[in-house]
Amino acid sequence: MSVSSATPRTGKTASNSIRLLILASTLIVAAILSIVTYLLIREHAAAEQAATRAASNIVQLIDADVLRNVELYDLSLKGLISAAQRSDLRGISAPIRHLTLFDRATAAPYKGDILLLDKHGDVLADSASVVPRTGNFADRQYFQSHVDNPDPGMMISPPFRARTAEQDWRISFSRRLSGENGEFIGVAEAAMRLSYFNQLFKSLDIGRKGTINLISRDGILLAQQPPLADDLIGKDFSQRPNFMRILREGNGSFSSISSVDQTQRLYTFSQVGDLPLIVIVALSTDEVFSAWQRTALLISGATGVLCIALLWLTWLLCRELRRRQSAEQKLARLAAIDALTGLANRRTLDQTLNSEWARARRSFQPLSLLMIDIDHFKAFNDRFGHPLGDQALRVVAQNIGACTGRPTDLAARYGGEEFAVILPGTDTAGASVLAEKIRARIEDLPAVSEQASPLTVSIGINTWSGNPDISLDEWISNADKALYQAKYSGRNRVVSNMSQSAAKRSA
C-alpha cells in the first residue's frame, strides 16, 4: 500500500469539484448555445414567414388586378361577338356599326387591336379604324385552336410580336364565333401589350434582387420584372423543376435555386382565378434574410465571446484548483511520511492498522504484521553519533520498503529504530517468507562505516486468522512480543507469535 493511499484523500474532494465545475460549465455553455440556436432558428422562420406574407399580399394584389383586366377583355370579346351576330346592324352606317361593335373595348388598359376575323382569318372589323385593315391571321395559334375546338371558351395565347411598327410583345384573348349549327364562322380577338404587366410589376416593392413573373400553365413566360436575362419572354419553362413543383402545388411557397441565375430564392405563387395564368413572386433569400444574418452574426459573436470567456474562466479556476489539489496532496504526503526514512509515519501506520483490521474482520481474510527492530542500534548510535545513526535508519528503511512491493502492503516507521510492515491477505507462511527476505537483505548490506559492524534486524510476526475474540491492541501486542522473543533468542532472526519458533540466522 502506497503512503498516499494510506493518508487521507485530501485531493479527492478537489478532483470531484473540478469535474463538477467542468461539467457545470459545459452544461451552461451547451444550454446557452442551445437557447441562442433555438432563438436564431425561430427568428429565421419568422423572417421567412414575414417575407412569405408580404409576397402573398403582392401575389393577391396582382391576381386581382390581372383578373379584373382579363375580365374587361373578355367582356369586350363577348360584346363584339354579340354585336356581330345581330342582323339589324348590317344596314347601318360603317361608323355607327364600328362604334357598336367596339363600345366595350375602350376601358381596357394597354389594349392592342381588337379584331373580328372570318373563318378564313381575314379581318372583318378592326377596333383601330372604321375601315378594317387588310390582313390574314389564320396562321396564329389561337386561330387554329378555335378551328379545331368547337367550344374552348376564352383562350389566352402565348406571347408574340405584334405586326405593327412597334413590334412589341403582346398576348391575345380570343373567343370562337359559331353559326346556328355550331359550325366555325370566325374568331373575336383582343390583344394586350405586355408592357401592362411590366408597369404593374414596377409599382410593387420586391427588393433589388426580387422578380415578379407571369407564366402560363403551359410554362410559357409572359412577363418578368425586372428581367433576369434577355429574351426570356416566350421561353418555355415547363420542364424546369421549380415550375413543375409550382404547377403541381397550385398555390403556396417554397425556397429553391433559380434555374436562370442560380440564385437561392423564396418562391410565392398563385393561379389567377380560373385563368391558365400563374403569378410568381421570387424574392432573393439574401435580401429576405439580410437583417436576420446581421442579427445572427452579432448574437453569435457575442455568444461565442461569452462562451469562450466562460470556458477560459473555468480553465483558470480548474488550474487553480489543480494547483491547490497538488499542494494539498504534497502536504498530505508530507504529513503521512516520516521525514528521516521516507516510509509512512506512525500516524499513517495507525490509520492503516485500523482500516485493515476492520476490513480483515469483515472479509475473514488473514492479516499479518511484521515488527522490525535494528539490533544494538542504541549502542551504534552512542558510538558513532546521530548522523551515522540516521544514515543507518535510512538504509534499513529503504531496504524494507524495497521488499514490500504489493500495493496493499505498507511499510512504516514505528518509532526510534523500530519499523512495522502491514500485510493484508497474507498468512503466517507468506509473512515469514517476506520477513526472512528483509532480514537477509539487511544482513547482506555493507557496513555504513569502516569502524561499524554490519547491521542486522530482529523481526516478530503476528497473523490474525479469524479469531473474533482478539482485539487490535492485543494483536499488535502479540506481534511486539514475537519481536522481543526474537531479540531475546539472540537477535538477527524471525519469530512468529503463532508458532513461537525461532530460527537463528548467522550474523
Short mmCIF file of C-alpha atoms in Angstrom, two decimals:
data_model
loop_
_atom_site.label_atom_id
_atom_site.label_comp_id
_atom_site.label_asym_id
_atom_site.label_seq_id
_atom_site.Cartn_x
_atom_site.Cartn_y
_atom_site.Cartn_z
CA MET A 1 0.00 0.00 0.00
CA SER A 2 1.43 3.37 -1.02
CA VAL A 3 1.77 6.10 1.56
CA SER A 4 -0.51 8.41 -0.41
CA SER A 5 -3.30 5.86 -0.40
CA ALA A 6 -2.93 5.38 3.27
CA THR A 7 -3.13 9.08 4.01
CA PRO A 8 -6.48 10.97 3.94
CA ARG A 9 -7.65 11.59 0.38
CA THR A 10 -7.31 15.35 0.55
CA GLY A 11 -7.30 15.61 -3.25
CA LYS A 12 -10.44 13.57 -3.82
CA THR A 13 -12.79 16.41 -2.96
CA ALA A 14 -10.82 18.81 -5.15
CA SER A 15 -10.90 16.35 -8.07
CA ASN A 16 -14.65 15.97 -7.70
CA SER A 17 -15.01 19.75 -7.53
CA ILE A 18 -13.00 20.15 -10.75
CA ARG A 19 -15.09 17.54 -12.52
CA LEU A 20 -18.30 19.13 -11.31
CA LEU A 21 -17.05 22.57 -12.36
CA ILE A 22 -16.13 21.35 -15.84
CA LEU A 23 -19.46 19.54 -16.15
CA ALA A 24 -21.40 22.59 -14.96
CA SER A 25 -19.53 24.91 -17.33
CA THR A 26 -20.05 22.52 -20.22
CA LEU A 27 -23.77 22.27 -19.46
CA ILE A 28 -24.06 26.05 -19.16
CA VAL A 29 -22.27 26.59 -22.47
CA ALA A 30 -24.39 23.90 -24.11
CA ALA A 31 -27.55 25.50 -22.69
CA ILE A 32 -26.51 28.96 -23.90
CA LEU A 33 -25.69 27.64 -27.37
CA SER A 34 -28.94 25.68 -27.50
CA ILE A 35 -31.05 28.67 -26.46
CA VAL A 36 -29.30 31.02 -28.89
CA THR A 37 -29.57 28.46 -31.69
CA TYR A 38 -33.27 27.98 -30.97
CA LEU A 39 -33.88 31.73 -30.96
CA LEU A 40 -31.95 32.22 -34.20
CA ILE A 41 -33.84 29.39 -35.87
CA ARG A 42 -37.12 30.87 -34.67
CA GLU A 43 -36.15 34.32 -35.94
CA HIS A 44 -35.10 32.79 -39.25
CA ALA A 45 -38.50 31.15 -39.56
CA ALA A 46 -40.19 34.43 -38.56
CA ALA A 47 -38.23 36.33 -41.24
CA GLU A 48 -39.24 33.74 -43.82
CA GLN A 49 -42.88 33.89 -42.74
CA ALA A 50 -42.88 37.70 -42.90
CA ALA A 51 -41.38 37.62 -46.40
CA THR A 52 -43.88 34.98 -47.46
CA ARG A 53 -46.80 37.05 -46.14
CA ALA A 54 -45.53 40.15 -47.94
CA ALA A 55 -45.06 38.18 -51.16
CA SER A 56 -48.52 36.63 -50.77
CA ASN A 57 -50.04 40.09 -50.47
CA ILE A 58 -48.26 41.14 -53.68
CA VAL A 59 -49.44 37.98 -55.44
CA GLN A 60 -53.02 38.58 -54.36
CA LEU A 61 -52.83 42.20 -55.50
CA ILE A 62 -51.54 41.13 -58.91
CA ASP A 63 -54.13 38.36 -59.12
CA ALA A 64 -56.95 40.80 -58.51
CA ASP A 65 -55.65 43.37 -60.99
CA VAL A 66 -54.91 40.85 -63.74
CA LEU A 67 -58.20 39.05 -63.24
CA ARG A 68 -60.13 42.34 -63.39
CA ASN A 69 -58.44 43.41 -66.64
CA VAL A 70 -58.81 39.99 -68.23
CA GLU A 71 -62.50 40.13 -67.41
CA LEU A 72 -62.64 43.51 -69.19
CA TYR A 73 -61.04 41.95 -72.25
CA ASP A 74 -63.43 39.04 -72.10
CA LEU A 75 -66.33 41.46 -71.77
CA SER A 76 -65.08 43.28 -74.88
CA LEU A 77 -64.92 39.99 -76.79
CA LYS A 78 -68.38 38.94 -75.71
CA GLY A 79 -69.73 42.37 -76.67
CA LEU A 80 -68.04 42.12 -80.08
CA ILE A 81 -69.46 38.64 -80.72
CA SER A 82 -72.92 39.66 -79.56
CA ALA A 83 -72.94 42.75 -81.80
CA ALA A 84 -71.51 40.86 -84.78
CA GLN A 85 -74.31 38.29 -84.58
CA ARG A 86 -77.05 40.96 -84.74
CA SER A 87 -78.62 41.15 -88.19
CA ASP A 88 -80.06 44.66 -87.65
CA LEU A 89 -76.54 46.20 -87.66
CA ARG A 90 -75.78 45.18 -91.21
CA GLY A 91 -77.73 48.07 -92.77
CA ILE A 92 -76.43 50.92 -90.64
CA SER A 93 -73.53 53.19 -91.48
CA ALA A 94 -69.99 51.98 -91.01
CA PRO A 95 -69.04 54.49 -88.23
CA ILE A 96 -72.10 53.60 -86.13
CA ARG A 97 -71.57 49.90 -86.72
CA HIS A 98 -67.89 50.31 -85.69
CA LEU A 99 -68.93 52.14 -82.54
CA THR A 100 -71.46 49.46 -81.68
CA LEU A 101 -69.01 46.59 -82.23
CA PHE A 102 -66.25 48.06 -80.05
CA ASP A 103 -68.11 50.12 -77.46
CA ARG A 104 -66.96 47.86 -74.60
CA ALA A 105 -63.30 47.85 -75.60
CA THR A 106 -62.38 51.39 -74.61
CA ALA A 107 -61.96 50.62 -70.90
CA ALA A 108 -59.22 48.00 -71.35
CA PRO A 109 -55.79 49.40 -70.36
CA TYR A 110 -52.75 48.80 -72.55
CA LYS A 111 -55.03 47.27 -75.13
CA GLY A 112 -53.83 46.40 -78.56
CA ASP A 113 -56.09 45.95 -81.50
CA ILE A 114 -59.39 44.12 -81.22
CA LEU A 115 -60.23 42.21 -84.37
CA LEU A 116 -63.16 40.27 -85.75
CA LEU A 117 -61.93 37.56 -88.10
CA ASP A 118 -63.91 35.43 -90.51
CA LYS A 119 -63.49 31.69 -90.88
CA HIS A 120 -60.56 32.22 -93.25
CA GLY A 121 -58.70 34.52 -90.87
CA ASP A 122 -59.40 37.71 -92.77
CA VAL A 123 -60.25 40.87 -90.83
CA LEU A 124 -63.96 41.74 -90.79
CA ALA A 125 -63.78 44.52 -88.19
CA ASP A 126 -60.89 46.42 -86.61
CA SER A 127 -61.00 48.50 -83.41
CA ALA A 128 -58.21 50.69 -84.75
CA SER A 129 -60.18 52.04 -87.71
CA VAL A 130 -63.64 52.16 -89.22
CA VAL A 131 -62.30 50.62 -92.38
CA PRO A 132 -60.83 47.20 -91.44
CA ARG A 133 -57.18 46.64 -92.19
CA THR A 134 -56.13 44.16 -94.84
CA GLY A 135 -54.60 41.14 -93.22
CA ASN A 136 -54.93 37.47 -92.53
CA PHE A 137 -54.37 35.89 -89.11
CA ALA A 138 -55.14 32.30 -89.95
CA ASP A 139 -51.56 31.35 -89.07
CA ARG A 140 -51.92 32.44 -85.45
CA GLN A 141 -52.02 29.67 -82.89
CA TYR A 142 -55.17 30.95 -81.26
CA PHE A 143 -57.00 30.92 -84.62
CA GLN A 144 -56.04 27.30 -85.28
CA SER A 145 -57.08 26.31 -81.76
CA HIS A 146 -60.57 27.72 -82.33
CA VAL A 147 -60.86 25.96 -85.67
CA ASP A 148 -60.10 22.60 -84.08
CA ASN A 149 -62.03 23.13 -80.83
CA PRO A 150 -65.78 23.76 -81.06
CA ASP A 151 -66.07 25.32 -77.56
CA PRO A 152 -62.73 26.24 -75.98
CA GLY A 153 -64.11 29.32 -74.17
CA MET A 154 -61.80 32.27 -73.95
CA MET A 155 -58.25 31.39 -74.91
CA ILE A 156 -55.05 33.16 -73.91
CA SER A 157 -52.28 32.88 -76.44
CA PRO A 158 -48.55 32.59 -75.89
CA PRO A 159 -46.72 35.91 -76.23
CA PHE A 160 -46.00 37.11 -79.74
CA ARG A 161 -44.52 40.07 -81.53
CA ALA A 162 -47.07 42.49 -82.98
CA ARG A 163 -47.18 43.01 -86.73
CA THR A 164 -47.33 46.75 -86.16
CA ALA A 165 -44.37 49.08 -86.36
CA GLU A 166 -43.73 48.83 -82.60
CA GLN A 167 -43.06 45.07 -82.79
CA ASP A 168 -43.82 44.95 -79.06
CA TRP A 169 -44.68 41.82 -77.10
CA ARG A 170 -48.36 41.02 -76.75
CA ILE A 171 -50.76 38.27 -75.80
CA SER A 172 -54.22 37.79 -77.21
CA PHE A 173 -57.55 36.88 -75.71
CA SER A 174 -59.89 35.22 -78.18
CA ARG A 175 -63.28 33.57 -78.46
CA ARG A 176 -64.78 31.45 -81.22
CA LEU A 177 -67.75 32.54 -83.33
CA SER A 178 -70.07 29.69 -84.19
CA GLY A 179 -73.01 29.54 -86.58
CA GLU A 180 -76.51 28.36 -85.84
CA ASN A 181 -75.44 24.76 -86.32
CA GLY A 182 -72.22 25.16 -84.35
CA GLU A 183 -70.02 25.49 -87.37
CA PHE A 184 -66.94 27.68 -87.20
CA ILE A 185 -67.52 31.11 -88.70
CA GLY A 186 -64.74 33.23 -87.19
CA VAL A 187 -62.81 34.49 -84.15
CA ALA A 188 -63.03 37.58 -81.96
CA GLU A 189 -59.55 38.52 -80.75
CA ALA A 190 -58.22 41.24 -78.44
CA ALA A 191 -54.53 41.88 -77.93
CA MET A 192 -52.92 43.12 -74.70
CA ARG A 193 -49.50 44.75 -74.59
CA LEU A 194 -47.24 43.00 -72.07
CA SER A 195 -45.97 46.42 -71.05
CA TYR A 196 -49.11 46.46 -68.89
CA PHE A 197 -47.67 43.76 -66.66
CA ASN A 198 -44.27 45.43 -66.57
CA GLN A 199 -45.85 48.70 -65.47
CA LEU A 200 -47.92 46.90 -62.85
CA PHE A 201 -44.94 44.95 -61.51
CA LYS A 202 -42.69 48.01 -61.33
CA SER A 203 -45.06 49.67 -58.89
CA LEU A 204 -44.56 46.87 -56.35
CA ASP A 205 -41.67 46.69 -53.89
CA ILE A 206 -39.96 43.30 -54.02
CA GLY A 207 -36.41 44.36 -53.23
CA ARG A 208 -33.46 44.93 -55.51
CA LYS A 209 -32.93 41.28 -56.41
CA GLY A 210 -36.53 40.01 -56.42
CA THR A 211 -38.60 39.33 -59.54
CA ILE A 212 -42.30 39.13 -60.39
CA ASN A 213 -43.29 36.68 -63.08
CA LEU A 214 -46.44 35.88 -65.02
CA ILE A 215 -46.38 32.49 -66.66
CA SER A 216 -48.97 30.37 -68.39
CA ARG A 217 -49.90 26.93 -67.21
CA ASP A 218 -48.11 25.64 -70.30
CA GLY A 219 -44.88 27.03 -68.87
CA ILE A 220 -44.54 29.99 -71.25
CA LEU A 221 -43.15 33.11 -69.58
CA LEU A 222 -45.42 36.08 -70.36
CA ALA A 223 -43.85 38.82 -68.26
CA GLN A 224 -40.97 39.33 -65.84
CA GLN A 225 -39.93 42.43 -63.95
CA PRO A 226 -37.10 43.09 -63.61
CA PRO A 227 -35.83 40.68 -66.28
CA LEU A 228 -33.18 38.22 -65.10
CA ALA A 229 -31.84 37.76 -68.61
CA ASP A 230 -32.54 38.89 -72.15
CA ASP A 231 -35.06 37.15 -74.43
CA LEU A 232 -36.84 35.22 -71.65
CA ILE A 233 -40.32 36.32 -72.76
CA GLY A 234 -41.97 33.47 -74.63
CA LYS A 235 -39.45 30.94 -73.33
CA ASP A 236 -40.75 27.53 -72.31
CA PHE A 237 -40.13 26.69 -68.62
CA SER A 238 -42.48 23.72 -68.49
CA GLN A 239 -39.67 21.22 -67.85
CA ARG A 240 -37.93 23.23 -65.16
CA PRO A 241 -38.15 21.60 -61.70
CA ASN A 242 -39.36 24.78 -60.00
CA PHE A 243 -42.21 25.27 -62.48
CA MET A 244 -43.21 21.62 -62.25
CA ARG A 245 -43.48 21.99 -58.50
CA ILE A 246 -45.46 25.23 -58.82
CA LEU A 247 -47.81 23.60 -61.31
CA ARG A 248 -48.25 20.61 -59.01
CA GLU A 249 -48.95 22.62 -55.86
CA GLY A 250 -51.00 25.42 -57.44
CA ASN A 251 -50.61 27.88 -54.54
CA GLY A 252 -48.03 28.17 -51.84
CA SER A 253 -44.40 28.98 -51.13
CA PHE A 254 -41.04 27.23 -51.12
CA SER A 255 -37.33 28.00 -51.27
CA SER A 256 -35.19 26.80 -54.16
CA ILE A 257 -32.41 27.76 -56.57
CA SER A 258 -33.40 29.63 -59.70
CA SER A 259 -32.59 27.79 -62.91
CA VAL A 260 -31.95 31.14 -64.64
CA ASP A 261 -29.41 32.90 -62.41
CA GLN A 262 -28.60 30.11 -59.91
CA THR A 263 -29.70 32.31 -57.00
CA GLN A 264 -31.42 30.97 -53.92
CA ARG A 265 -34.93 32.38 -53.97
CA LEU A 266 -38.13 32.25 -51.95
CA TYR A 267 -40.95 31.50 -54.40
CA THR A 268 -44.53 32.53 -53.60
CA PHE A 269 -47.09 31.72 -56.28
CA SER A 270 -50.79 31.57 -57.07
CA GLN A 271 -53.04 30.80 -60.01
CA VAL A 272 -55.01 33.77 -61.32
CA GLY A 273 -58.63 32.73 -60.68
CA ASP A 274 -59.73 30.15 -63.22
CA LEU A 275 -57.40 31.53 -65.86
CA PRO A 276 -54.44 29.49 -67.14
CA LEU A 277 -52.09 32.07 -65.64
CA ILE A 278 -49.76 31.83 -62.64
CA VAL A 279 -48.23 34.75 -60.77
CA ILE A 280 -44.84 34.06 -59.15
CA VAL A 281 -43.00 36.38 -56.78
CA ALA A 282 -39.38 35.21 -56.43
CA LEU A 283 -37.60 37.02 -53.60
CA SER A 284 -33.85 36.79 -53.11
CA THR A 285 -33.13 34.94 -49.87
CA ASP A 286 -30.03 37.13 -49.45
CA GLU A 287 -32.35 40.12 -49.09
CA VAL A 288 -35.02 38.24 -47.15
CA PHE A 289 -32.54 37.13 -44.50
CA SER A 290 -30.08 40.03 -44.66
CA ALA A 291 -31.37 41.63 -41.43
CA TRP A 292 -31.53 38.22 -39.77
CA GLN A 293 -27.98 37.46 -40.90
CA ARG A 294 -26.69 40.68 -39.36
CA THR A 295 -28.52 39.93 -36.12
CA ALA A 296 -27.36 36.31 -36.15
CA LEU A 297 -23.76 37.40 -36.73
CA LEU A 298 -23.92 39.86 -33.86
CA ILE A 299 -25.62 37.45 -31.47
CA SER A 300 -23.37 34.55 -32.49
CA GLY A 301 -20.27 36.66 -31.98
CA ALA A 302 -21.42 37.88 -28.58
CA THR A 303 -22.44 34.36 -27.57
CA GLY A 304 -19.13 32.95 -28.78
CA VAL A 305 -17.18 35.53 -26.79
CA LEU A 306 -19.33 34.81 -23.72
CA CYS A 307 -18.85 31.04 -24.02
CA ILE A 308 -15.12 31.37 -24.65
CA ALA A 309 -14.80 33.69 -21.66
CA LEU A 310 -16.76 31.26 -19.51
CA LEU A 311 -14.63 28.32 -20.62
CA TRP A 312 -11.46 30.36 -20.11
CA LEU A 313 -12.51 31.35 -16.61
CA THR A 314 -13.40 27.72 -15.95
CA TRP A 315 -9.96 26.67 -17.16
CA LEU A 316 -8.29 29.24 -14.91
CA LEU A 317 -10.34 28.12 -11.93
CA CYS A 318 -9.64 24.44 -12.67
CA ARG A 319 -5.94 25.24 -12.93
CA GLU A 320 -6.01 26.94 -9.56
CA LEU A 321 -7.96 24.04 -8.07
CA ARG A 322 -5.45 21.57 -9.52
CA ARG A 323 -2.61 23.61 -8.06
CA ARG A 324 -4.35 23.63 -4.71
CA GLN A 325 -5.05 19.91 -5.04
CA SER A 326 -1.39 19.26 -5.85
CA ALA A 327 -0.28 21.35 -2.89
CA GLU A 328 -2.73 19.59 -0.59
CA GLN A 329 -1.57 16.20 -1.85
CA LYS A 330 2.04 17.18 -1.25
CA LEU A 331 1.14 18.34 2.25
CA ALA A 332 -0.82 15.14 2.80
CA ARG A 333 2.13 13.06 1.64
CA LEU A 334 4.46 15.06 3.85
CA ALA A 335 2.06 14.57 6.75
CA ALA A 336 1.97 10.82 6.06
CA ILE A 337 5.71 10.28 5.55
CA ASP A 338 8.45 10.02 8.10
CA ALA A 339 10.86 12.79 7.16
CA LEU A 340 14.02 10.84 8.04
CA THR A 341 13.33 7.43 6.49
CA GLY A 342 10.81 8.20 3.73
CA LEU A 343 8.45 5.45 4.96
CA ALA A 344 4.96 6.02 6.30
CA ASN A 345 4.92 7.68 9.70
CA ARG A 346 3.27 6.48 12.88
CA ARG A 347 0.06 8.38 12.21
CA THR A 348 -0.36 6.72 8.82
CA LEU A 349 0.52 3.38 10.34
CA ASP A 350 -2.20 3.70 12.99
CA GLN A 351 -4.82 4.73 10.40
CA THR A 352 -3.91 1.84 8.13
CA LEU A 353 -3.92 -0.64 11.01
CA ASN A 354 -7.45 0.41 11.94
CA SER A 355 -8.78 0.25 8.38
CA GLU A 356 -7.09 -3.07 7.50
CA TRP A 357 -8.15 -4.63 10.81
CA ALA A 358 -11.77 -3.68 10.11
CA ARG A 359 -11.52 -4.98 6.54
CA ALA A 360 -9.99 -8.27 7.64
CA ARG A 361 -12.73 -8.87 10.23
CA ARG A 362 -15.38 -8.19 7.57
CA SER A 363 -13.82 -10.41 4.91
CA PHE A 364 -12.27 -13.04 7.23
CA GLN A 365 -9.03 -12.72 5.27
CA PRO A 366 -5.73 -13.19 7.13
CA LEU A 367 -3.80 -10.11 8.21
CA SER A 368 -0.14 -10.19 9.17
CA LEU A 369 2.02 -7.63 10.96
CA LEU A 370 5.81 -7.52 10.97
CA MET A 371 7.53 -5.69 13.82
CA ILE A 372 11.17 -4.97 12.90
CA ASP A 373 13.90 -3.65 15.19
CA ILE A 374 17.54 -2.82 14.37
CA ASP A 375 19.80 -4.85 16.60
CA HIS A 376 22.11 -2.97 19.01
CA PHE A 377 21.12 0.36 17.49
CA LYS A 378 21.35 2.34 20.73
CA ALA A 379 24.98 1.29 21.20
CA PHE A 380 25.63 2.03 17.50
CA ASN A 381 24.13 5.48 17.83
CA ASP A 382 26.06 6.23 21.02
CA ARG A 383 29.33 5.11 19.48
CA PHE A 384 29.15 6.63 16.03
CA GLY A 385 26.84 9.54 16.64
CA HIS A 386 23.43 10.60 15.38
CA PRO A 387 24.40 11.45 11.77
CA LEU A 388 25.67 7.96 11.13
CA GLY A 389 22.74 6.57 13.09
CA ASP A 390 20.32 8.50 10.89
CA GLN A 391 22.11 7.13 7.81
CA ALA A 392 21.71 3.60 9.17
CA LEU A 393 17.97 4.20 9.72
CA ARG A 394 17.59 5.42 6.12
CA VAL A 395 19.46 2.41 4.69
CA VAL A 396 17.33 -0.05 6.66
CA ALA A 397 14.12 1.78 5.73
CA GLN A 398 14.99 1.78 2.02
CA ASN A 399 15.56 -1.96 2.00
CA ILE A 400 12.37 -2.69 3.96
CA GLY A 401 10.43 -0.56 1.50
CA ALA A 402 12.09 -2.33 -1.45
CA CYS A 403 10.94 -5.70 -0.17
CA THR A 404 7.26 -4.69 0.26
CA GLY A 405 6.25 -4.41 -3.37
CA ARG A 406 2.49 -5.07 -3.27
CA PRO A 407 0.22 -2.00 -3.44
CA THR A 408 -1.70 -3.25 -0.41
CA ASP A 409 1.39 -3.61 1.78
CA LEU A 410 2.51 -0.75 4.00
CA ALA A 411 5.98 -0.24 5.47
CA ALA A 412 6.17 2.37 8.22
CA ARG A 413 8.44 3.69 10.91
CA TYR A 414 7.00 2.62 14.23
CA GLY A 415 9.30 4.75 16.34
CA GLY A 416 13.02 5.14 17.02
CA GLU A 417 14.82 2.25 15.32
CA GLU A 418 11.65 0.15 15.10
CA PHE A 419 9.63 -0.43 11.89
CA ALA A 420 6.38 -2.20 11.05
CA VAL A 421 5.01 -3.81 7.89
CA ILE A 422 1.28 -4.46 7.38
CA LEU A 423 0.50 -7.38 5.04
CA PRO A 424 -3.25 -7.64 4.20
CA GLY A 425 -4.43 -11.03 2.91
CA THR A 426 -1.14 -12.68 3.95
CA ASP A 427 -0.92 -15.74 6.18
CA THR A 428 1.93 -16.68 8.53
CA ALA A 429 3.85 -18.59 5.85
CA GLY A 430 3.78 -15.70 3.42
CA ALA A 431 4.67 -13.21 6.13
CA SER A 432 7.61 -15.42 7.22
CA VAL A 433 8.96 -15.52 3.67
CA LEU A 434 8.86 -11.73 3.40
CA ALA A 435 10.35 -11.27 6.89
CA GLU A 436 13.22 -13.60 6.08
CA LYS A 437 13.81 -11.72 2.83
CA ILE A 438 14.04 -8.45 4.75
CA ARG A 439 16.33 -9.92 7.40
CA ALA A 440 18.68 -11.48 4.85
CA ARG A 441 18.81 -8.37 2.67
CA ILE A 442 19.78 -6.13 5.58
CA GLU A 443 22.29 -8.67 6.84
CA ASP A 444 23.99 -8.64 3.43
CA LEU A 445 24.32 -4.87 3.38
CA PRO A 446 27.83 -3.43 3.70
CA ALA A 447 28.62 -1.60 6.87
CA VAL A 448 27.72 2.09 6.86
CA SER A 449 31.18 2.83 8.27
CA GLU A 450 34.57 1.14 8.25
CA GLN A 451 34.57 1.07 12.06
CA ALA A 452 30.97 -0.16 12.36
CA SER A 453 29.74 -3.73 12.22
CA PRO A 454 27.13 -4.74 9.57
CA LEU A 455 23.56 -4.02 10.52
CA THR A 456 21.07 -6.76 11.44
CA VAL A 457 17.39 -6.75 12.40
CA SER A 458 15.11 -8.84 14.52
CA ILE A 459 11.57 -9.43 13.24
CA GLY A 460 8.42 -10.52 15.05
CA ILE A 461 5.36 -11.77 13.16
CA ASN A 462 1.75 -11.99 14.21
CA THR A 463 -1.09 -13.12 11.94
CA TRP A 464 -4.81 -12.74 12.54
CA SER A 465 -6.67 -15.72 11.05
CA GLY A 466 -10.26 -15.13 12.02
CA ASN A 467 -10.25 -15.24 15.84
CA PRO A 468 -13.16 -12.94 16.81
CA ASP A 469 -12.13 -12.71 20.47
CA ILE A 470 -8.87 -10.87 19.94
CA SER A 471 -8.71 -7.07 19.76
CA LEU A 472 -6.50 -4.88 17.60
CA ASP A 473 -4.34 -3.84 20.55
CA GLU A 474 -3.84 -7.46 21.57
CA TRP A 475 -2.95 -8.39 18.02
CA ILE A 476 -0.33 -5.63 17.85
CA SER A 477 0.95 -6.56 21.30
CA ASN A 478 1.40 -10.19 20.21
CA ALA A 479 3.49 -9.04 17.23
CA ASP A 480 5.60 -6.96 19.61
CA LYS A 481 6.01 -9.96 21.87
CA ALA A 482 7.24 -12.00 18.93
CA LEU A 483 9.79 -9.27 18.21
CA TYR A 484 11.08 -9.34 21.77
CA GLN A 485 11.20 -13.12 21.58
CA ALA A 486 13.43 -12.79 18.53
CA LYS A 487 15.72 -10.35 20.35
CA TYR A 488 15.88 -12.50 23.50
CA SER A 489 16.67 -15.52 21.37
CA GLY A 490 19.84 -13.96 20.07
CA ARG A 491 18.69 -11.29 17.54
CA ASN A 492 19.08 -11.34 13.74
CA ARG A 493 16.19 -13.73 13.38
CA VAL A 494 12.46 -14.04 12.61
CA VAL A 495 9.96 -15.23 15.20
CA SER A 496 6.26 -15.90 14.56
CA ASN A 497 3.95 -15.43 17.51
CA MET A 498 1.69 -18.26 16.27
CA SER A 499 4.46 -20.86 16.25
CA GLN A 500 6.80 -19.20 18.79
CA SER A 501 9.58 -20.96 16.93
CA ALA A 502 12.77 -19.19 16.17
CA ALA A 503 15.34 -19.96 13.57
CA LYS A 504 18.65 -18.45 14.32
CA ARG A 505 20.42 -16.90 11.43
CA SER A 506 24.10 -16.41 11.26
CA ALA A 507 25.18 -12.88 11.99
#
